[in-house]
């Protein structure tokens, strides 16, 4: 059992123990389970995992702390590509997307803004994110990490949760 919510006393122990609600667990092809824990503030952790046996191959490691999370304690605002590229929103009223490569080098994308729900494109080069405007209505923006540019995708409604199609 990887995780159980709630963790029932007497049940077989879950691989991922308590310490904050689990959020957005994703298994990447390298065999690592990347997940958020909705603590205050949120954290992003990684666990080497045997994807067939669903058993750990090592210990959990914290990748990032002070990650923004939903006010209700649910979502932790991060995304990870199938190649292991990680993007997240740091805590605070205004957040900045940060591109982190495998060596741990962090590159800020754009200016700080009231961001939430970042989603990495299937090819790992763009990030769709909801950005609150001055009226607190969210619009979807696309950040291009290669070019360092952004463009507004949706602005006619209150758009909260961007989702990529498999072909981008």
Short mmCIF file of C-alpha atoms in Angstrom, two decimals:
data_model
loop_
_atom_site.label_atom_id
_atom_site.label_comp_id
_atom_site.label_asym_id
_atom_site.label_seq_id
_atom_site.Cartn_x
_atom_site.Cartn_y
_atom_site.Cartn_z
CA UNK A 1 0.00 0.00 0.00
CA UNK A 2 1.58 3.28 -1.09
CA UNK A 3 -0.74 5.62 0.80
CA UNK A 4 -4.03 5.45 2.55
CA UNK A 5 -6.25 8.37 3.48
CA UNK A 6 -7.19 8.18 6.23
CA UNK A 7 -4.61 5.82 7.64
CA UNK A 8 -6.69 3.24 9.52
CA UNK A 9 -5.16 1.88 12.75
CA UNK A 10 -4.45 -1.82 12.48
CA UNK A 11 -4.15 -1.81 8.67
CA UNK A 12 -0.91 -2.74 6.96
CA UNK A 13 1.41 0.27 7.12
CA UNK A 14 1.44 2.51 4.08
CA UNK A 15 4.79 3.27 2.41
CA UNK A 16 4.06 6.99 2.68
CA UNK A 17 3.22 7.76 6.25
CA UNK A 18 1.22 10.62 7.63
CA UNK A 19 2.67 14.07 8.12
CA UNK A 20 0.37 15.97 5.80
CA UNK A 21 -2.22 15.03 3.22
CA UNK A 22 -0.71 13.59 0.06
CA UNK A 23 -1.26 15.59 -3.11
CA UNK A 24 -0.64 14.97 -6.81
CA UNK A 25 1.46 11.83 -6.61
CA UNK A 26 3.11 11.11 -9.96
CA UNK A 27 5.26 8.16 -10.97
CA UNK A 28 7.94 9.27 -13.43
CA UNK A 29 9.65 6.81 -15.83
CA UNK A 30 12.85 6.83 -13.76
CA UNK A 31 10.91 4.85 -11.13
CA UNK A 32 10.48 7.75 -8.71
CA UNK A 33 7.23 8.73 -7.08
CA UNK A 34 7.09 12.53 -6.81
CA UNK A 35 4.39 13.87 -4.52
CA UNK A 36 3.34 16.85 -2.50
CA UNK A 37 2.49 16.87 1.18
CA UNK A 38 -0.02 19.49 2.16
CA UNK A 39 1.69 20.68 5.30
CA UNK A 40 1.89 24.36 6.09
CA UNK A 41 3.71 25.26 3.91
CA UNK A 42 3.55 22.44 1.37
CA UNK A 43 6.54 20.29 0.49
CA UNK A 44 7.55 18.23 -2.54
CA UNK A 45 9.10 14.84 -1.88
CA UNK A 46 10.42 11.96 -3.96
CA UNK A 47 10.58 8.24 -3.24
CA UNK A 48 12.51 5.73 -5.38
CA UNK A 49 9.89 3.08 -6.08
CA UNK A 50 9.75 -0.32 -7.75
CA UNK A 51 6.83 0.37 -10.12
CA UNK A 52 5.89 -3.31 -10.45
CA UNK A 53 6.04 -4.42 -6.82
CA UNK A 54 5.04 -0.94 -5.57
CA UNK A 55 7.69 -1.12 -2.88
CA UNK A 56 10.30 1.50 -1.98
CA UNK A 57 13.86 1.16 -3.29
CA UNK A 58 15.21 3.71 -0.85
CA UNK A 59 14.22 6.53 1.45
CA UNK A 60 11.98 9.53 0.86
CA UNK A 61 13.88 12.73 0.11
CA UNK A 62 12.47 16.24 0.40
CA UNK A 63 13.06 18.13 -2.84
CA UNK A 64 11.53 21.50 -2.00
CA UNK A 65 9.92 23.00 1.06
CA UNK A 66 7.89 26.22 1.29
CA UNK A 67 5.68 25.29 -1.67
CA UNK A 68 2.35 27.08 -2.06
CA UNK A 69 -0.71 24.98 -1.42
CA UNK A 70 -4.45 25.40 -1.69
CA UNK A 71 -6.05 27.33 1.14
CA UNK A 72 -8.23 24.32 2.01
CA UNK A 73 -5.12 22.18 2.55
CA UNK A 74 -5.51 20.12 -0.62
CA UNK A 75 -3.38 20.72 -3.68
CA UNK A 76 0.33 21.50 -3.50
CA UNK A 77 1.18 23.72 -6.48
CA UNK A 78 3.78 21.84 -8.49
CA UNK A 79 4.10 19.80 -11.64
CA UNK A 80 6.66 17.30 -12.91
CA UNK A 81 7.24 16.09 -16.46
CA UNK A 82 7.74 12.50 -17.55
CA UNK A 83 11.45 13.35 -17.94
CA UNK A 84 11.72 14.58 -14.34
CA UNK A 85 11.61 18.36 -14.87
CA UNK A 86 10.00 20.00 -11.83
CA UNK A 87 8.16 23.35 -11.63
CA UNK A 88 6.53 24.70 -8.49
CA UNK A 89 5.11 27.85 -6.87
CA UNK A 90 6.97 29.05 -3.78
CA UNK A 91 4.89 30.27 -0.82
CA UNK A 92 3.65 33.83 -0.53
CA UNK A 93 0.97 36.07 -2.00
CA UNK A 94 2.94 36.40 -5.21
CA UNK A 95 4.65 33.32 -6.57
CA UNK A 96 7.34 32.74 -9.12
CA UNK A 97 7.60 29.74 -11.38
CA UNK A 98 11.01 28.15 -10.98
CA UNK A 99 12.51 25.71 -13.48
CA UNK A 100 14.77 23.17 -11.75
CA UNK A 101 16.98 20.87 -13.82
CA UNK A 102 18.33 17.48 -12.74
CA UNK A 103 21.49 19.02 -11.30
CA UNK A 104 19.40 21.25 -9.00
CA UNK A 105 20.00 24.49 -10.89
CA UNK A 106 16.95 26.75 -10.42
CA UNK A 107 15.97 29.30 -13.08
CA UNK A 108 13.09 31.70 -12.34
CA UNK A 109 10.45 32.02 -15.09
CA UNK A 110 8.70 35.36 -15.40
CA UNK A 111 7.96 37.82 -12.63
CA UNK A 112 6.32 36.99 -9.31
CA UNK A 113 2.53 36.90 -9.63
CA UNK A 114 -0.47 35.34 -7.86
CA UNK A 115 -0.03 31.91 -9.51
CA UNK A 116 -1.67 28.56 -8.91
CA UNK A 117 -2.03 25.08 -10.39
CA UNK A 118 1.01 24.91 -12.70
CA UNK A 119 0.91 22.08 -15.26
CA UNK A 120 3.91 21.06 -17.38
CA UNK A 121 3.34 20.32 -21.07
CA UNK A 122 3.81 16.71 -22.24
CA UNK A 123 7.09 17.64 -23.97
CA UNK A 124 8.34 19.38 -20.79
CA UNK A 125 9.00 22.77 -22.41
CA UNK A 126 5.97 24.85 -21.41
CA UNK A 127 3.99 25.45 -18.24
CA UNK A 128 0.29 26.32 -18.15
CA UNK A 129 -0.67 28.16 -14.97
CA UNK A 130 -3.64 30.05 -13.56
CA UNK A 131 -2.76 33.69 -12.78
CA UNK A 132 -5.07 35.95 -10.77
CA UNK A 133 -5.62 39.40 -12.26
CA UNK A 134 -6.32 42.60 -10.32
CA UNK A 135 -9.98 41.54 -9.85
CA UNK A 136 -8.85 38.14 -8.43
CA UNK A 137 -10.24 36.31 -11.47
CA UNK A 138 -7.84 33.67 -12.78
CA UNK A 139 -6.63 33.53 -16.38
CA UNK A 140 -4.58 30.75 -17.95
CA UNK A 141 -1.10 31.69 -19.16
CA UNK A 142 1.48 29.56 -20.99
CA UNK A 143 5.14 30.06 -20.07
CA UNK A 144 7.69 28.87 -22.64
CA UNK A 145 10.80 27.83 -20.71
CA UNK A 146 13.03 27.65 -23.81
CA UNK A 147 12.23 31.15 -25.05
CA UNK A 148 11.55 32.79 -21.69
CA UNK A 149 8.20 34.11 -22.96
CA UNK A 150 4.58 33.87 -21.86
CA UNK A 151 1.20 34.23 -23.56
CA UNK A 152 -2.36 34.40 -22.30
CA UNK A 153 -4.38 31.35 -23.30
CA UNK A 154 -7.74 32.02 -21.65
CA UNK A 155 -9.11 35.23 -20.22
CA UNK A 156 -12.86 35.32 -20.78
CA UNK A 157 -13.80 33.27 -17.71
CA UNK A 158 -12.53 32.44 -14.27
CA UNK A 159 -10.12 29.67 -15.33
CA UNK A 160 -8.59 27.75 -12.44
CA UNK A 161 -7.10 24.43 -13.52
CA UNK A 162 -5.20 24.14 -16.78
CA UNK A 163 -4.92 20.66 -18.30
CA UNK A 164 -2.77 19.60 -21.27
CA UNK A 165 -3.97 17.20 -23.94
CA UNK A 166 -1.55 14.31 -24.62
CA UNK A 167 -0.36 15.99 -27.84
CA UNK A 168 0.22 19.33 -26.15
#
